[in-house]
PDB file of C-alpha atoms in Angstrom:
ATOM      1  CA  MET A   3      36.818  -1.664  88.578  1.00 48.00           C
ATOM      2  CA  SER A   4      34.305  -1.665  85.723  1.00 71.00           C
ATOM      3  CA  MET A   5      32.794  -4.838  87.185  1.00 91.00           C
ATOM      4  CA  ILE A   6      31.555  -2.868  90.196  1.00 96.00           C
ATOM      5  CA  LYS A   7      28.103  -1.250  90.009  1.00 97.00           C
ATOM      6  CA  SER A   8      26.820   1.711  92.013  1.00 97.00           C
ATOM      7  CA  PRO A   9      23.578   1.467  94.011  1.00 97.00           C
ATOM      8  CA  ASP A  10      21.817   3.522  91.315  1.00 97.00           C
ATOM      9  CA  GLN A  11      23.059   1.177  88.591  1.00 97.00           C
ATOM     10  CA  ILE A  12      21.963  -1.849  90.587  1.00 98.00           C
ATOM     11  CA  ALA A  13      18.521  -0.261  90.933  1.00 98.00           C
ATOM     12  CA  LEU A  14      18.303   0.006  87.140  1.00 97.00           C
ATOM     13  CA  MET A  15      19.351  -3.620  86.805  1.00 98.00           C
ATOM     14  CA  ARG A  16      16.583  -4.510  89.246  1.00 98.00           C
ATOM     15  CA  GLU A  17      14.057  -3.067  86.769  1.00 98.00           C
ATOM     16  CA  ALA A  18      15.507  -5.219  83.987  1.00 98.00           C
ATOM     17  CA  GLY A  19      15.406  -8.193  86.331  1.00 98.00           C
ATOM     18  CA  ARG A  20      11.749  -7.605  87.088  1.00 98.00           C
ATOM     19  CA  VAL A  21      10.921  -7.724  83.370  1.00 98.00           C
ATOM     20  CA  VAL A  22      12.816 -11.001  83.046  1.00 99.00           C
ATOM     21  CA  ALA A  23      11.039 -12.511  86.051  1.00 99.00           C
ATOM     22  CA  ASN A  24       7.602 -11.515  84.796  1.00 98.00           C
ATOM     23  CA  THR A  25       8.402 -12.895  81.350  1.00 99.00           C
ATOM     24  CA  LEU A  26       9.479 -16.236  82.783  1.00 99.00           C
ATOM     25  CA  THR A  27       6.283 -16.397  84.832  1.00 98.00           C
ATOM     26  CA  ALA A  28       4.165 -15.696  81.756  1.00 98.00           C
ATOM     27  CA  VAL A  29       5.985 -18.376  79.750  1.00 99.00           C
ATOM     28  CA  ARG A  30       5.685 -20.950  82.506  1.00 98.00           C
ATOM     29  CA  ASP A  31       1.971 -20.255  82.921  1.00 98.00           C
ATOM     30  CA  ALA A  32       1.416 -20.655  79.163  1.00 98.00           C
ATOM     31  CA  ALA A  33       3.499 -23.805  78.718  1.00 98.00           C
ATOM     32  CA  GLY A  34       1.346 -26.896  78.316  1.00 98.00           C
ATOM     33  CA  VAL A  35       0.889 -30.021  76.290  1.00 98.00           C
ATOM     34  CA  GLY A  36       0.472 -29.082  72.631  1.00 98.00           C
ATOM     35  CA  VAL A  37       1.922 -25.565  72.982  1.00 98.00           C
ATOM     36  CA  SER A  38       4.838 -24.910  70.633  1.00 98.00           C
ATOM     37  CA  LEU A  39       8.143 -23.417  71.670  1.00 99.00           C
ATOM     38  CA  ARG A  40       7.643 -20.742  69.007  1.00 98.00           C
ATOM     39  CA  GLU A  41       4.359 -19.730  70.661  1.00 98.00           C
ATOM     40  CA  LEU A  42       6.167 -19.333  73.979  1.00 99.00           C
ATOM     41  CA  ASP A  43       8.825 -17.228  72.272  1.00 99.00           C
ATOM     42  CA  SER A  44       6.161 -14.943  70.793  1.00 98.00           C
ATOM     43  CA  LEU A  45       4.603 -14.524  74.239  1.00 99.00           C
ATOM     44  CA  ALA A  46       8.004 -13.629  75.688  1.00 99.00           C
ATOM     45  CA  ALA A  47       8.548 -11.051  72.945  1.00 98.00           C
ATOM     46  CA  GLU A  48       5.161  -9.460  73.666  1.00 98.00           C
ATOM     47  CA  THR A  49       5.785  -9.399  77.417  1.00 98.00           C
ATOM     48  CA  ILE A  50       9.212  -7.800  77.118  1.00 98.00           C
ATOM     49  CA  ALA A  51       8.030  -5.232  74.579  1.00 98.00           C
ATOM     50  CA  GLY A  52       4.976  -4.443  76.706  1.00 98.00           C
ATOM     51  CA  ALA A  53       7.280  -3.547  79.586  1.00 98.00           C
ATOM     52  CA  GLY A  54       9.246  -1.145  77.408  1.00 98.00           C
ATOM     53  CA  ALA A  55      12.284  -3.406  77.460  1.00 98.00           C
ATOM     54  CA  ARG A  56      14.486  -4.986  74.800  1.00 98.00           C
ATOM     55  CA  PRO A  57      15.263  -8.716  74.529  1.00 98.00           C
ATOM     56  CA  ALA A  58      18.887  -9.579  75.227  1.00 98.00           C
ATOM     57  CA  PHE A  59      19.025 -12.866  73.321  1.00 98.00           C
ATOM     58  CA  LEU A  60      17.461 -12.009  69.967  1.00 98.00           C
ATOM     59  CA  ASP A  61      20.219 -11.675  67.321  1.00 98.00           C
ATOM     60  CA  TYR A  62      22.902 -12.124  69.970  1.00 97.00           C
ATOM     61  CA  HIS A  63      26.061 -13.169  68.131  1.00 96.00           C
ATOM     62  CA  PRO A  64      29.097 -13.946  70.301  1.00 93.00           C
ATOM     63  CA  ARG A  65      32.401 -14.773  68.641  1.00 90.00           C
ATOM     64  CA  TRP A  66      32.022 -18.507  69.188  1.00 87.00           C
ATOM     65  CA  ALA A  67      28.592 -18.751  67.527  1.00 91.00           C
ATOM     66  CA  ALA A  68      28.333 -19.439  63.795  1.00 90.00           C
ATOM     67  CA  VAL A  69      25.000 -17.610  63.498  1.00 95.00           C
ATOM     68  CA  PRO A  70      23.066 -15.068  65.631  1.00 97.00           C
ATOM     69  CA  PHE A  71      20.570 -16.501  68.107  1.00 98.00           C
ATOM     70  CA  PRO A  72      17.125 -16.390  66.438  1.00 98.00           C
ATOM     71  CA  GLY A  73      14.866 -16.352  69.501  1.00 98.00           C
ATOM     72  CA  VAL A  74      13.832 -14.067  72.350  1.00 98.00           C
ATOM     73  CA  ILE A  75      14.197 -16.880  74.893  1.00 99.00           C
ATOM     74  CA  CYS A  76      16.139 -20.126  75.040  1.00 98.00           C
ATOM     75  CA  THR A  77      13.852 -23.166  75.293  1.00 99.00           C
ATOM     76  CA  SER A  78      15.777 -26.351  76.107  1.00 98.00           C
ATOM     77  CA  VAL A  79      13.778 -29.593  76.213  1.00 99.00           C
ATOM     78  CA  ASN A  80      14.819 -32.822  77.947  1.00 98.00           C
ATOM     79  CA  ASP A  81      18.434 -33.657  76.956  1.00 98.00           C
ATOM     80  CA  ALA A  82      18.984 -30.098  75.681  1.00 98.00           C
ATOM     81  CA  VAL A  83      20.910 -28.470  78.523  1.00 98.00           C
ATOM     82  CA  VAL A  84      20.984 -24.833  77.383  1.00 98.00           C
ATOM     83  CA  HIS A  85      20.647 -22.541  74.333  1.00 98.00           C
ATOM     84  CA  GLY A  86      17.706 -24.399  72.812  1.00 98.00           C
ATOM     85  CA  ILE A  87      16.128 -22.514  69.894  1.00 98.00           C
ATOM     86  CA  PRO A  88      12.342 -21.924  70.167  1.00 98.00           C
ATOM     87  CA  ASP A  89      11.007 -23.686  67.080  1.00 98.00           C
ATOM     88  CA  GLY A  90       7.803 -25.458  66.100  1.00 98.00           C
ATOM     89  CA  TYR A  91       8.229 -28.339  68.547  1.00 98.00           C
ATOM     90  CA  LYS A  92       5.005 -28.907  70.526  1.00 98.00           C
ATOM     91  CA  LEU A  93       5.423 -29.758  74.173  1.00 98.00           C
ATOM     92  CA  GLN A  94       4.450 -33.240  75.297  1.00 98.00           C
ATOM     93  CA  ASP A  95       3.339 -34.599  78.648  1.00 98.00           C
ATOM     94  CA  GLY A  96       6.396 -35.153  80.848  1.00 98.00           C
ATOM     95  CA  ASP A  97       8.794 -32.893  78.926  1.00 98.00           C
ATOM     96  CA  LEU A  98      11.408 -31.168  81.068  1.00 98.00           C
ATOM     97  CA  LEU A  99      11.630 -27.589  79.803  1.00 99.00           C
ATOM     98  CA  SER A 100      14.313 -25.062  80.740  1.00 99.00           C
ATOM     99  CA  VAL A 101      13.603 -21.438  79.800  1.00 99.00           C
ATOM    100  CA  ASP A 102      16.339 -18.801  79.833  1.00 99.00           C
ATOM    101  CA  CYS A 103      15.486 -15.117  79.382  1.00 99.00           C
ATOM    102  CA  GLY A 104      17.382 -11.837  79.262  1.00 98.00           C
ATOM    103  CA  ALA A 105      16.220  -8.241  78.825  1.00 98.00           C
ATOM    104  CA  PHE A 106      17.617  -4.715  78.770  1.00 98.00           C
ATOM    105  CA  VAL A 107      16.001  -1.713  80.448  1.00 98.00           C
ATOM    106  CA  ASP A 108      17.686   1.667  79.916  1.00 97.00           C
ATOM    107  CA  GLY A 109      20.835  -0.129  78.785  1.00 97.00           C
ATOM    108  CA  TRP A 110      21.093  -2.471  81.794  1.00 98.00           C
ATOM    109  CA  CYS A 111      20.618  -6.223  81.614  1.00 98.00           C
ATOM    110  CA  GLY A 112      18.883  -8.894  83.668  1.00 98.00           C
ATOM    111  CA  ASP A 113      19.246 -12.633  83.037  1.00 98.00           C
ATOM    112  CA  ALA A 114      17.494 -15.607  84.648  1.00 99.00           C
ATOM    113  CA  ALA A 115      16.351 -19.155  83.926  1.00 99.00           C
ATOM    114  CA  ILE A 116      13.865 -21.686  85.268  1.00 99.00           C
ATOM    115  CA  SER A 117      13.205 -25.387  84.691  1.00 99.00           C
ATOM    116  CA  PHE A 118       9.938 -27.257  85.102  1.00 98.00           C
ATOM    117  CA  VAL A 119       8.050 -30.299  83.857  1.00 98.00           C
ATOM    118  CA  VAL A 120       5.108 -29.956  81.506  1.00 98.00           C
ATOM    119  CA  GLY A 121       2.243 -32.124  82.703  1.00 98.00           C
ATOM    120  CA  THR A 122       3.142 -35.255  84.663  1.00 97.00           C
ATOM    121  CA  ALA A 123       6.612 -35.201  86.200  1.00 97.00           C
ATOM    122  CA  ASP A 124       8.870 -38.224  86.468  1.00 98.00           C
ATOM    123  CA  PRO A 125      10.205 -38.241  90.064  1.00 98.00           C
ATOM    124  CA  ALA A 126      13.813 -38.292  88.812  1.00 98.00           C
ATOM    125  CA  ASP A 127      13.174 -35.207  86.697  1.00 98.00           C
ATOM    126  CA  GLN A 128      11.599 -33.339  89.586  1.00 98.00           C
ATOM    127  CA  ALA A 129      14.496 -34.316  91.848  1.00 98.00           C
ATOM    128  CA  LEU A 130      16.911 -33.004  89.198  1.00 98.00           C
ATOM    129  CA  ILE A 131      15.077 -29.673  89.042  1.00 98.00           C
ATOM    130  CA  ASP A 132      14.983 -29.442  92.832  1.00 98.00           C
ATOM    131  CA  ALA A 133      18.725 -30.162  93.008  1.00 98.00           C
ATOM    132  CA  THR A 134      19.437 -27.476  90.412  1.00 98.00           C
ATOM    133  CA  ASP A 135      17.343 -24.920  92.276  1.00 98.00           C
ATOM    134  CA  ALA A 136      19.100 -25.893  95.512  1.00 98.00           C
ATOM    135  CA  ALA A 137      22.497 -25.468  93.849  1.00 98.00           C
ATOM    136  CA  LEU A 138      21.473 -21.969  92.769  1.00 98.00           C
ATOM    137  CA  ALA A 139      20.307 -21.148  96.290  1.00 98.00           C
ATOM    138  CA  ARG A 140      23.651 -22.293  97.718  1.00 98.00           C
ATOM    139  CA  GLY A 141      25.515 -20.174  95.183  1.00 98.00           C
ATOM    140  CA  ILE A 142      23.447 -17.117  96.052  1.00 98.00           C
ATOM    141  CA  GLU A 143      24.013 -17.659  99.769  1.00 98.00           C
ATOM    142  CA  ALA A 144      27.771 -17.763  99.152  1.00 98.00           C
ATOM    143  CA  ALA A 145      27.715 -14.509  97.139  1.00 98.00           C
ATOM    144  CA  ARG A 146      28.923 -12.435 100.063  1.00 98.00           C
ATOM    145  CA  ILE A 147      31.620  -9.823 100.590  1.00 98.00           C
ATOM    146  CA  GLY A 148      34.913 -11.447 101.531  1.00 95.00           C
ATOM    147  CA  ASN A 149      34.210 -14.848 100.047  1.00 98.00           C
ATOM    148  CA  LYS A 150      36.231 -16.038  97.069  1.00 98.00           C
ATOM    149  CA  MET A 151      34.747 -17.089  93.739  1.00 98.00           C
ATOM    150  CA  GLY A 152      35.919 -20.614  94.528  1.00 98.00           C
ATOM    151  CA  ASP A 153      33.746 -20.595  97.662  1.00 98.00           C
ATOM    152  CA  LEU A 154      30.720 -19.788  95.527  1.00 98.00           C
ATOM    153  CA  ALA A 155      31.660 -22.396  92.917  1.00 98.00           C
ATOM    154  CA  TYR A 156      32.132 -25.091  95.548  1.00 98.00           C
ATOM    155  CA  ALA A 157      28.808 -24.191  97.154  1.00 98.00           C
ATOM    156  CA  ILE A 158      27.121 -24.833  93.804  1.00 98.00           C
ATOM    157  CA  GLY A 159      28.974 -27.905  92.634  1.00 98.00           C
ATOM    158  CA  GLY A 160      30.138 -29.770  95.717  1.00 98.00           C
ATOM    159  CA  ALA A 161      26.765 -31.032  96.874  1.00 98.00           C
ATOM    160  CA  ALA A 162      25.542 -31.532  93.303  1.00 98.00           C
ATOM    161  CA  ARG A 163      28.460 -33.851  92.552  1.00 98.00           C
ATOM    162  CA  ARG A 164      28.007 -35.740  95.825  1.00 98.00           C
ATOM    163  CA  ALA A 165      24.374 -36.297  94.837  1.00 98.00           C
ATOM    164  CA  GLY A 166      25.517 -37.885  91.571  1.00 98.00           C
ATOM    165  CA  TYR A 167      24.699 -35.123  89.083  1.00 98.00           C
ATOM    166  CA  GLY A 168      26.863 -33.926  86.217  1.00 98.00           C
ATOM    167  CA  LEU A 169      27.694 -30.253  85.715  1.00 98.00           C
ATOM    168  CA  LEU A 170      27.769 -28.981  82.137  1.00 98.00           C
ATOM    169  CA  ALA A 171      31.420 -28.796  81.108  1.00 98.00           C
ATOM    170  CA  ASP A 172      32.978 -25.487  80.023  1.00 97.00           C
ATOM    171  CA  HIS A 173      29.942 -23.421  81.069  1.00 98.00           C
ATOM    172  CA  GLY A 174      28.941 -21.376  84.091  1.00 98.00           C
ATOM    173  CA  GLY A 175      27.676 -17.992  85.140  1.00 98.00           C
ATOM    174  CA  HIS A 176      29.096 -14.576  84.341  1.00 98.00           C
ATOM    175  CA  GLY A 177      29.324 -10.946  85.226  1.00 98.00           C
ATOM    176  CA  ILE A 178      26.519  -8.795  83.876  1.00 98.00           C
ATOM    177  CA  GLY A 179      25.688  -5.119  83.474  1.00 97.00           C
ATOM    178  CA  ARG A 180      25.750  -3.008  80.326  1.00 97.00           C
ATOM    179  CA  THR A 181      26.368  -6.253  78.456  1.00 97.00           C
ATOM    180  CA  MET A 182      24.782  -9.612  79.105  1.00 97.00           C
ATOM    181  CA  HIS A 183      28.099 -11.456  79.391  1.00 96.00           C
ATOM    182  CA  ALA A 184      30.942  -9.687  81.180  1.00 96.00           C
ATOM    183  CA  GLU A 185      33.772 -10.359  83.598  1.00 96.00           C
ATOM    184  CA  PRO A 186      34.153 -12.197  85.870  1.00 97.00           C
ATOM    185  CA  PRO A 187      33.367 -15.814  84.945  1.00 98.00           C
ATOM    186  CA  VAL A 188      31.319 -17.579  87.622  1.00 98.00           C
ATOM    187  CA  PRO A 189      32.151 -21.311  87.639  1.00 98.00           C
ATOM    188  CA  ASN A 190      29.776 -23.988  88.899  1.00 98.00           C
ATOM    189  CA  ASP A 191      32.525 -26.160  90.331  1.00 97.00           C
ATOM    190  CA  GLY A 192      35.687 -25.221  92.155  1.00 97.00           C
ATOM    191  CA  ARG A 193      37.814 -25.235  95.275  1.00 97.00           C
ATOM    192  CA  PRO A 194      37.111 -23.088  98.331  1.00 98.00           C
ATOM    193  CA  GLY A 195      39.461 -20.175  98.926  1.00 97.00           C
ATOM    194  CA  ARG A 196      40.456 -19.840  95.267  1.00 97.00           C
ATOM    195  CA  GLY A 197      39.721 -17.121  92.717  1.00 97.00           C
ATOM    196  CA  ILE A 198      38.882 -13.443  92.996  1.00 97.00           C
ATOM    197  CA  LYS A 199      37.496 -11.947  96.190  1.00 97.00           C
ATOM    198  CA  LEU A 200      33.813 -11.047  96.041  1.00 98.00           C
ATOM    199  CA  THR A 201      33.332  -7.334  96.661  1.00 97.00           C
ATOM    200  CA  GLU A 202      30.458  -4.942  97.223  1.00 98.00           C
ATOM    201  CA  GLY A 203      28.808  -3.827  93.989  1.00 98.00           C
ATOM    202  CA  LEU A 204      29.749  -6.897  91.963  1.00 98.00           C
ATOM    203  CA  VAL A 205      26.738  -8.164  89.986  1.00 98.00           C
ATOM    204  CA  ILE A 206      26.814 -11.697  88.624  1.00 98.00           C
ATOM    205  CA  ALA A 207      24.533 -14.200  86.934  1.00 98.00           C
ATOM    206  CA  ILE A 208      24.713 -17.476  88.858  1.00 98.00           C
ATOM    207  CA  GLU A 209      23.480 -20.441  86.802  1.00 98.00           C
ATOM    208  CA  PRO A 210      23.968 -24.096  87.677  1.00 98.00           C
ATOM    209  CA  MET A 211      23.248 -26.596  84.870  1.00 98.00           C
ATOM    210  CA  LEU A 212      22.866 -30.146  86.187  1.00 98.00           C
ATOM    211  CA  ILE A 213      22.683 -33.365  84.171  1.00 98.00           C
ATOM    212  CA  LEU A 214      21.342 -36.779  85.187  1.00 98.00           C
ATOM    213  CA  GLY A 215      23.844 -39.620  85.210  1.00 98.00           C
ATOM    214  CA  GLY A 216      26.868 -37.782  86.590  1.00 97.00           C
ATOM    215  CA  LYS A 217      28.513 -36.909  83.263  1.00 97.00           C
ATOM    216  CA  ASP A 218      29.526 -33.365  82.246  1.00 98.00           C
ATOM    217  CA  ASP A 219      30.019 -33.858  78.493  1.00 98.00           C
ATOM    218  CA  TYR A 220      27.867 -32.307  75.771  1.00 98.00           C
ATOM    219  CA  TYR A 221      27.649 -31.836  72.028  1.00 98.00           C
ATOM    220  CA  HIS A 222      26.320 -29.115  69.740  1.00 96.00           C
ATOM    221  CA  ASP A 223      23.078 -29.777  67.897  1.00 96.00           C
ATOM    222  CA  ASP A 224      22.846 -29.217  64.136  1.00 94.00           C
ATOM    223  CA  ASP A 225      21.401 -25.739  64.764  1.00 95.00           C
ATOM    224  CA  GLU A 226      24.851 -24.799  66.155  1.00 93.00           C
ATOM    225  CA  TRP A 227      23.342 -23.352  69.343  1.00 97.00           C
ATOM    226  CA  THR A 228      21.637 -26.120  71.339  1.00 98.00           C
ATOM    227  CA  LEU A 229      23.904 -28.010  73.740  1.00 98.00           C
ATOM    228  CA  ARG A 230      22.770 -31.578  74.430  1.00 98.00           C
ATOM    229  CA  SER A 231      24.020 -33.955  77.102  1.00 98.00           C
ATOM    230  CA  ALA A 232      26.420 -36.467  75.605  1.00 98.00           C
ATOM    231  CA  ASN A 233      24.835 -39.287  77.595  1.00 97.00           C
ATOM    232  CA  GLY A 234      21.346 -38.413  76.332  1.00 98.00           C
ATOM    233  CA  ARG A 235      20.061 -37.848  79.864  1.00 98.00           C
ATOM    234  CA  ARG A 236      17.875 -34.948  80.926  1.00 98.00           C
ATOM    235  CA  ALA A 237      19.205 -31.668  82.273  1.00 98.00           C
ATOM    236  CA  ALA A 238      17.973 -28.661  84.225  1.00 99.00           C
ATOM    237  CA  HIS A 239      19.063 -25.010  84.374  1.00 98.00           C
ATOM    238  CA  SER A 240      18.346 -22.427  87.062  1.00 98.00           C
ATOM    239  CA  GLU A 241      19.647 -18.841  87.123  1.00 99.00           C
ATOM    240  CA  HIS A 242      19.341 -15.490  88.870  1.00 99.00           C
ATOM    241  CA  THR A 243      21.125 -12.163  88.517  1.00 98.00           C
ATOM    242  CA  VAL A 244      22.536 -11.315  91.946  1.00 98.00           C
ATOM    243  CA  ALA A 245      24.110  -8.175  93.417  1.00 98.00           C
ATOM    244  CA  ILE A 246      26.675  -8.496  96.199  1.00 98.00           C
ATOM    245  CA  THR A 247      25.912  -5.825  98.792  1.00 98.00           C
ATOM    246  CA  ALA A 248      26.848  -4.854 102.329  1.00 97.00           C
ATOM    247  CA  ASN A 249      23.551  -6.406 103.426  1.00 97.00           C
ATOM    248  CA  GLY A 250      24.209  -9.707 101.683  1.00 98.00           C
ATOM    249  CA  PRO A 251      23.242 -11.048  98.261  1.00 98.00           C
ATOM    250  CA  VAL A 252      20.280  -9.364  96.564  1.00 98.00           C
ATOM    251  CA  ILE A 253      18.409 -11.233  93.822  1.00 99.00           C
ATOM    252  CA  LEU A 254      17.609  -8.775  91.036  1.00 98.00           C
ATOM    253  CA  THR A 255      15.546 -11.136  88.851  1.00 98.00           C
ATOM    254  CA  LEU A 256      12.416 -11.380  90.990  1.00 98.00           C
ATOM    255  CA  PRO A 257       8.926 -10.040  90.113  1.00 97.00           C
TER     256      PRO A 257
END
């Protein structure tokens, strides 16, 4: 199966993942009140280039997109769930910022995302971020040989729904390797025991996207990339690239 990666290929993906992790750390450290999203994008570009890597998002043009993506990272603020374009917007105290980053090293891709509050956090926003991170952790824990994709999906979405959060409709994680988006799809909601069996060497990007208010609906912004919650409530996004191995799940997008 082309979805399956060898240990040597996974090791190369780990190098790409390290670049992504270090870039996200640099962006988070630089984010502050008055800093523009474009400035954060420039920092990400410098960090990726300095590591000898290539950004995965810049000029990415899937079939469903009207125009190529113009940034190195996705910067989604407040009610923007994912795919936010890094423009001249200057961060304000209390903004909830989600940053998604991808990079290629020697032709292999890593992909990860983080969410955090700039300045003073509203308790509901911090709880949303914590719930999204917890959903990711549950998904990673379920990424084990012999489980089904539905087991992983239920691990992510079951508790999130019981806690009253929405899950972005029509979107989830994905396989990853030589391309950023590959088979198989990795849903954030599902039924245990359903779907493909998880096997050794499968590498997937697991990425829960939770929305306050319990609704899943969204709409496209005028830029044709940014997805905003239909209820206008805030959202959070958390993601890691994970390899399924005989020793359990291995997170590839760590420093």
